[in-house]
Amino acid sequence: MLHSLLRSGTFLTGLFILLFWVVCALFGQYFVPYDPLASDIINALTPPAADHWFGTDQLGRDVFSRVIVGSRDILTVAPLATILATIAGTALGLLIGYFRGIVDDIVSRVLEAFMAIPVVIIALLAIVALGTSKITVIVVIGLSFAPIIARTVRSAVLAERELDYVAAAKLRHEGALHTMFVEILPNVIPPILVETTVRLGYAIFAVATLSFMGFGIQPPSPDWGLSISSNYGMIGGGFWWTVLFDALAIASLVIGVNLVADGVHGAFND
């Protein structure tokens, strides 16, 4: 698999984009030219130039510095939410796929009803009830994506449970948990990895959307979605740079994640 990934231009391109933003998230504060939170009203709404590569926003803050450092929050919240979704969805998918019967019927119907509600609506209801915080956003997005991953895992488990190695485990009187997590789980890792990378892209969009709506990451963070929300009204005045570069950052990160997902999927299918 590793050899296939290293020969995949799609995967390597996506990985390069992803690693670029990871480096920015981890070390961006050390090499940006300005403090991303420092206001300079005298130089407010300065267009892109040599001293401010991406211009300044309505408070005079350097947009380039904010874009670089702004990657930190979204690359903390979205991956943690995706990991939570993967853990919860995998456990649930193993359970309903292995036991089938009435357990599968009841839980699957609940999951389908849950998936019929848009993620943003669920997130808004939960955040209004629980309050706005990074932990709340992580939990809400994670649990919102868990049913989708559970459905994928369930399909893979239904195919695996009929194979000889599962029958052999039952003949050895192995417990259900041992059979699910020791025997079956290692054989359904490929679809789980693909689904996880895909969900990461959706999680990034979800975090940015909630921040844009004022229910996600809160000020004074230079988060991309929050910055777009704060400066969106400036577009009409011709100050396009206050929004464009944050939007391009979100788009590039999602594209990078999707390219990685395509590369992983292709490697498993080789």
Short mmCIF file of C-alpha atoms in Angstrom, two decimals:
data_model
loop_
_atom_site.label_atom_id
_atom_site.label_comp_id
_atom_site.label_asym_id
_atom_site.label_seq_id
_atom_site.Cartn_x
_atom_site.Cartn_y
_atom_site.Cartn_z
CA MET A 1 0.00 0.00 0.00
CA LEU A 2 2.77 2.45 0.95
CA HIS A 3 4.46 1.88 -2.42
CA SER A 4 1.19 2.63 -4.21
CA LEU A 5 0.70 5.83 -2.23
CA LEU A 6 4.23 7.05 -2.97
CA ARG A 7 3.59 6.52 -6.69
CA SER A 8 0.28 8.36 -6.58
CA GLY A 9 0.53 11.93 -7.79
CA THR A 10 -2.93 12.62 -6.40
CA PHE A 11 -1.97 11.48 -2.91
CA LEU A 12 1.40 13.28 -2.91
CA THR A 13 -0.16 16.55 -4.08
CA GLY A 14 -2.83 16.36 -1.39
CA LEU A 15 -0.26 15.41 1.23
CA PHE A 16 1.93 18.38 0.30
CA ILE A 17 -1.01 20.79 0.68
CA LEU A 18 -2.05 19.20 3.96
CA LEU A 19 1.47 19.24 5.39
CA PHE A 20 1.88 22.89 4.39
CA TRP A 21 -1.12 23.88 6.49
CA VAL A 22 -0.07 21.61 9.34
CA VAL A 23 3.31 23.36 9.44
CA CYS A 24 1.53 26.72 9.40
CA ALA A 25 -0.70 25.61 12.27
CA LEU A 26 2.22 24.39 14.37
CA PHE A 27 4.86 27.02 13.63
CA GLY A 28 3.11 29.85 11.78
CA GLN A 29 3.22 32.20 14.76
CA TYR A 30 7.01 32.13 14.63
CA PHE A 31 7.47 33.31 11.04
CA VAL A 32 4.52 35.58 10.25
CA PRO A 33 5.58 39.22 9.75
CA TYR A 34 2.95 40.72 12.08
CA ASP A 35 0.96 39.82 15.18
CA PRO A 36 -2.31 38.43 13.74
CA LEU A 37 -4.31 39.94 16.62
CA ALA A 38 -2.69 43.39 16.63
CA SER A 39 -4.87 46.23 15.32
CA ASP A 40 -3.50 49.19 13.35
CA ILE A 41 -6.41 51.46 12.50
CA ILE A 42 -4.18 53.88 10.59
CA ASN A 43 -3.41 51.13 8.04
CA ALA A 44 -6.91 49.64 7.94
CA LEU A 45 -8.14 48.19 4.64
CA THR A 46 -4.79 48.55 2.90
CA PRO A 47 -4.77 46.55 -0.37
CA PRO A 48 -2.15 43.84 -0.98
CA ALA A 49 1.31 45.39 -1.23
CA ALA A 50 4.94 44.68 -0.41
CA ASP A 51 4.54 45.42 3.30
CA HIS A 52 1.21 43.59 3.62
CA TRP A 53 1.16 40.76 1.09
CA PHE A 54 -2.55 40.02 1.52
CA GLY A 55 -3.54 43.52 2.62
CA THR A 56 -5.14 44.46 5.95
CA ASP A 57 -8.66 44.08 7.30
CA GLN A 58 -11.01 46.71 8.71
CA LEU A 59 -9.05 46.82 11.98
CA GLY A 60 -5.69 47.08 10.24
CA ARG A 61 -4.67 43.51 11.04
CA ASP A 62 -2.36 41.83 8.55
CA VAL A 63 -4.42 39.36 6.52
CA PHE A 64 -1.45 37.18 5.55
CA SER A 65 -0.49 36.66 9.20
CA ARG A 66 -4.09 35.89 10.12
CA VAL A 67 -4.47 33.35 7.31
CA ILE A 68 -1.29 31.52 8.31
CA VAL A 69 -1.99 31.44 12.05
CA GLY A 70 -5.73 30.95 11.47
CA SER A 71 -5.07 27.41 10.30
CA ARG A 72 -4.38 26.33 13.89
CA ASP A 73 -7.92 26.25 15.25
CA ILE A 74 -9.52 24.55 12.27
CA LEU A 75 -6.72 21.95 12.15
CA THR A 76 -7.29 21.24 15.82
CA VAL A 77 -11.06 21.08 15.94
CA ALA A 78 -11.76 19.30 12.63
CA PRO A 79 -9.28 16.39 13.10
CA LEU A 80 -10.38 15.82 16.71
CA ALA A 81 -14.02 15.78 15.62
CA THR A 82 -13.13 13.32 12.84
CA ILE A 83 -11.26 11.05 15.27
CA LEU A 84 -14.26 11.06 17.62
CA ALA A 85 -16.59 10.27 14.71
CA THR A 86 -14.32 7.43 13.58
CA ILE A 87 -14.09 5.83 17.02
CA ALA A 88 -17.81 6.10 17.74
CA GLY A 89 -18.87 5.15 14.21
CA THR A 90 -16.52 2.16 14.04
CA ALA A 91 -17.71 0.77 17.38
CA LEU A 92 -21.34 1.22 16.42
CA GLY A 93 -20.84 -0.23 12.94
CA LEU A 94 -19.11 -3.31 14.36
CA LEU A 95 -21.95 -3.80 16.82
CA ILE A 96 -24.85 -3.64 14.39
CA GLY A 97 -22.99 -5.45 11.61
CA TYR A 98 -21.97 -8.34 13.83
CA PHE A 99 -25.23 -8.92 15.70
CA ARG A 100 -27.61 -7.99 12.87
CA GLY A 101 -31.24 -8.94 13.58
CA ILE A 102 -33.31 -6.66 15.77
CA VAL A 103 -30.24 -4.73 16.95
CA ASP A 104 -29.40 -3.84 13.35
CA ASP A 105 -33.01 -2.97 12.50
CA ILE A 106 -33.53 -0.64 15.46
CA VAL A 107 -30.15 1.10 15.45
CA SER A 108 -30.08 1.47 11.66
CA ARG A 109 -33.48 3.18 11.67
CA VAL A 110 -32.30 5.58 14.36
CA LEU A 111 -29.12 6.35 12.42
CA GLU A 112 -31.07 6.97 9.21
CA ALA A 113 -33.37 9.39 11.00
CA PHE A 114 -30.36 11.14 12.52
CA MET A 115 -28.59 11.43 9.16
CA ALA A 116 -31.70 12.99 7.60
CA ILE A 117 -31.08 16.13 9.69
CA PRO A 118 -28.39 18.47 8.30
CA VAL A 119 -25.24 18.56 10.39
CA VAL A 120 -25.40 22.35 10.77
CA ILE A 121 -28.93 22.16 12.21
CA ILE A 122 -27.87 19.54 14.76
CA ALA A 123 -24.82 21.60 15.63
CA LEU A 124 -26.80 24.80 16.09
CA LEU A 125 -29.34 23.11 18.38
CA ALA A 126 -26.61 21.51 20.48
CA ILE A 127 -24.51 24.66 20.71
CA VAL A 128 -27.51 26.77 21.72
CA ALA A 129 -28.29 24.23 24.45
CA LEU A 130 -24.74 23.57 25.66
CA GLY A 131 -22.99 26.83 24.90
CA THR A 132 -20.27 27.77 22.43
CA SER A 133 -16.85 26.21 22.93
CA LYS A 134 -14.30 24.21 20.98
CA ILE A 135 -15.16 21.09 22.97
CA THR A 136 -18.84 21.45 22.10
CA VAL A 137 -18.05 21.89 18.40
CA ILE A 138 -15.78 18.82 18.44
CA VAL A 139 -18.36 16.63 20.16
CA VAL A 140 -21.27 17.82 18.03
CA ILE A 141 -19.51 17.41 14.68
CA GLY A 142 -17.97 14.11 15.78
CA LEU A 143 -21.28 12.60 16.84
CA SER A 144 -23.00 13.99 13.75
CA PHE A 145 -20.57 12.17 11.42
CA ALA A 146 -20.46 8.96 13.48
CA PRO A 147 -23.65 7.48 11.91
CA ILE A 148 -22.21 7.87 8.40
CA ILE A 149 -19.04 6.02 9.37
CA ALA A 150 -21.11 3.43 11.24
CA ARG A 151 -23.08 2.69 8.08
CA THR A 152 -19.86 2.16 6.09
CA VAL A 153 -18.38 -0.10 8.77
CA ARG A 154 -21.62 -2.06 9.04
CA SER A 155 -21.53 -2.88 5.33
CA ALA A 156 -17.94 -4.08 5.58
CA VAL A 157 -18.66 -6.16 8.70
CA LEU A 158 -21.66 -7.86 7.08
CA ALA A 159 -19.35 -9.21 4.39
CA GLU A 160 -16.59 -10.22 6.81
CA ARG A 161 -18.75 -12.00 9.37
CA GLU A 162 -19.61 -14.73 6.87
CA LEU A 163 -15.98 -15.67 6.22
CA ASP A 164 -14.22 -18.71 7.62
CA TYR A 165 -11.99 -16.92 10.13
CA VAL A 166 -15.07 -15.57 11.95
CA ALA A 167 -16.61 -19.02 12.03
CA ALA A 168 -13.35 -20.38 13.43
CA ALA A 169 -13.40 -17.74 16.18
CA LYS A 170 -16.91 -18.80 17.14
CA LEU A 171 -15.83 -22.46 17.23
CA ARG A 172 -13.07 -21.45 19.63
CA HIS A 173 -15.81 -19.85 21.76
CA GLU A 174 -14.29 -16.42 21.46
CA GLY A 175 -16.45 -13.66 22.92
CA ALA A 176 -18.34 -11.22 20.73
CA LEU A 177 -16.09 -8.30 21.65
CA HIS A 178 -12.96 -10.31 20.86
CA THR A 179 -14.37 -11.40 17.52
CA MET A 180 -15.43 -7.88 16.58
CA PHE A 181 -12.34 -5.94 17.64
CA VAL A 182 -9.58 -8.53 17.24
CA GLU A 183 -10.75 -10.68 14.34
CA ILE A 184 -12.99 -8.45 12.20
CA LEU A 185 -11.74 -4.91 12.84
CA PRO A 186 -8.25 -5.36 11.28
CA ASN A 187 -9.91 -6.57 8.08
CA VAL A 188 -12.20 -3.55 7.73
CA ILE A 189 -9.50 -0.92 8.30
CA PRO A 190 -9.26 0.10 4.60
CA PRO A 191 -12.85 1.42 4.26
CA ILE A 192 -12.53 3.04 7.69
CA LEU A 193 -9.40 4.94 6.64
CA VAL A 194 -11.01 6.11 3.40
CA GLU A 195 -14.17 7.21 5.21
CA THR A 196 -12.14 9.01 7.86
CA THR A 197 -10.21 11.09 5.32
CA VAL A 198 -13.43 11.96 3.51
CA ARG A 199 -15.13 12.98 6.77
CA LEU A 200 -12.16 15.20 7.63
CA GLY A 201 -12.91 17.32 4.57
CA TYR A 202 -16.55 17.64 5.60
CA ALA A 203 -15.51 18.44 9.18
CA ILE A 204 -13.36 21.33 7.95
CA PHE A 205 -16.34 22.76 6.08
CA ALA A 206 -18.59 22.25 9.11
CA VAL A 207 -16.20 24.04 11.47
CA ALA A 208 -15.77 26.93 9.02
CA THR A 209 -19.54 27.18 8.53
CA LEU A 210 -20.27 27.28 12.25
CA SER A 211 -17.57 29.91 12.77
CA PHE A 212 -19.00 31.97 9.91
CA MET A 213 -22.42 31.83 11.57
CA GLY A 214 -20.96 32.85 14.92
CA PHE A 215 -21.54 29.49 16.62
CA GLY A 216 -18.11 27.95 16.23
CA ILE A 217 -14.66 29.26 17.11
CA GLN A 218 -14.96 32.62 18.81
CA PRO A 219 -13.01 35.93 18.66
CA PRO A 220 -10.24 36.97 18.90
CA SER A 221 -9.13 33.85 17.02
CA PRO A 222 -7.96 34.50 13.42
CA ASP A 223 -9.95 31.42 12.37
CA TRP A 224 -10.75 31.47 8.65
CA GLY A 225 -14.52 31.11 8.94
CA LEU A 226 -14.69 33.75 11.65
CA SER A 227 -12.52 36.14 9.61
CA ILE A 228 -14.78 35.71 6.57
CA SER A 229 -17.81 36.42 8.73
CA SER A 230 -16.21 39.55 10.22
CA ASN A 231 -15.19 41.00 6.86
CA TYR A 232 -17.92 39.69 4.55
CA GLY A 233 -19.70 43.04 4.48
CA MET A 234 -16.57 44.72 3.14
CA ILE A 235 -16.77 42.99 -0.25
CA GLY A 236 -19.40 45.46 -1.46
CA GLY A 237 -16.97 48.29 -0.84
CA GLY A 238 -14.34 46.69 -3.05
CA PHE A 239 -12.22 45.33 -0.20
CA TRP A 240 -12.17 41.80 -1.61
CA TRP A 241 -8.84 40.82 -0.07
CA THR A 242 -10.33 40.79 3.45
CA VAL A 243 -12.30 37.65 2.51
CA LEU A 244 -10.70 36.09 -0.56
CA PHE A 245 -7.53 34.68 0.99
CA ASP A 246 -9.34 33.07 3.93
CA ALA A 247 -11.81 31.48 1.49
CA LEU A 248 -8.94 30.21 -0.68
CA ALA A 249 -7.25 28.76 2.42
CA ILE A 250 -10.38 26.77 3.31
CA ALA A 251 -10.76 25.59 -0.29
CA SER A 252 -7.12 24.54 -0.57
CA LEU A 253 -7.22 22.59 2.70
CA VAL A 254 -10.39 20.74 1.70
CA ILE A 255 -8.96 19.99 -1.75
CA GLY A 256 -5.77 18.66 -0.14
CA VAL A 257 -7.73 16.37 2.19
CA ASN A 258 -9.89 15.11 -0.68
CA LEU A 259 -6.82 14.38 -2.81
CA VAL A 260 -5.36 12.37 0.06
CA ALA A 261 -8.66 10.50 0.39
CA ASP A 262 -8.68 9.71 -3.33
CA GLY A 263 -5.10 8.51 -3.12
CA VAL A 264 -5.82 6.25 -0.14
CA HIS A 265 -8.90 4.84 -1.86
CA GLY A 266 -6.94 4.14 -5.02
CA ALA A 267 -4.13 2.46 -3.07
CA PHE A 268 -6.54 0.07 -1.37
CA ASN A 269 -8.15 -0.79 -4.72
CA ASP A 270 -4.84 -1.63 -6.42
#
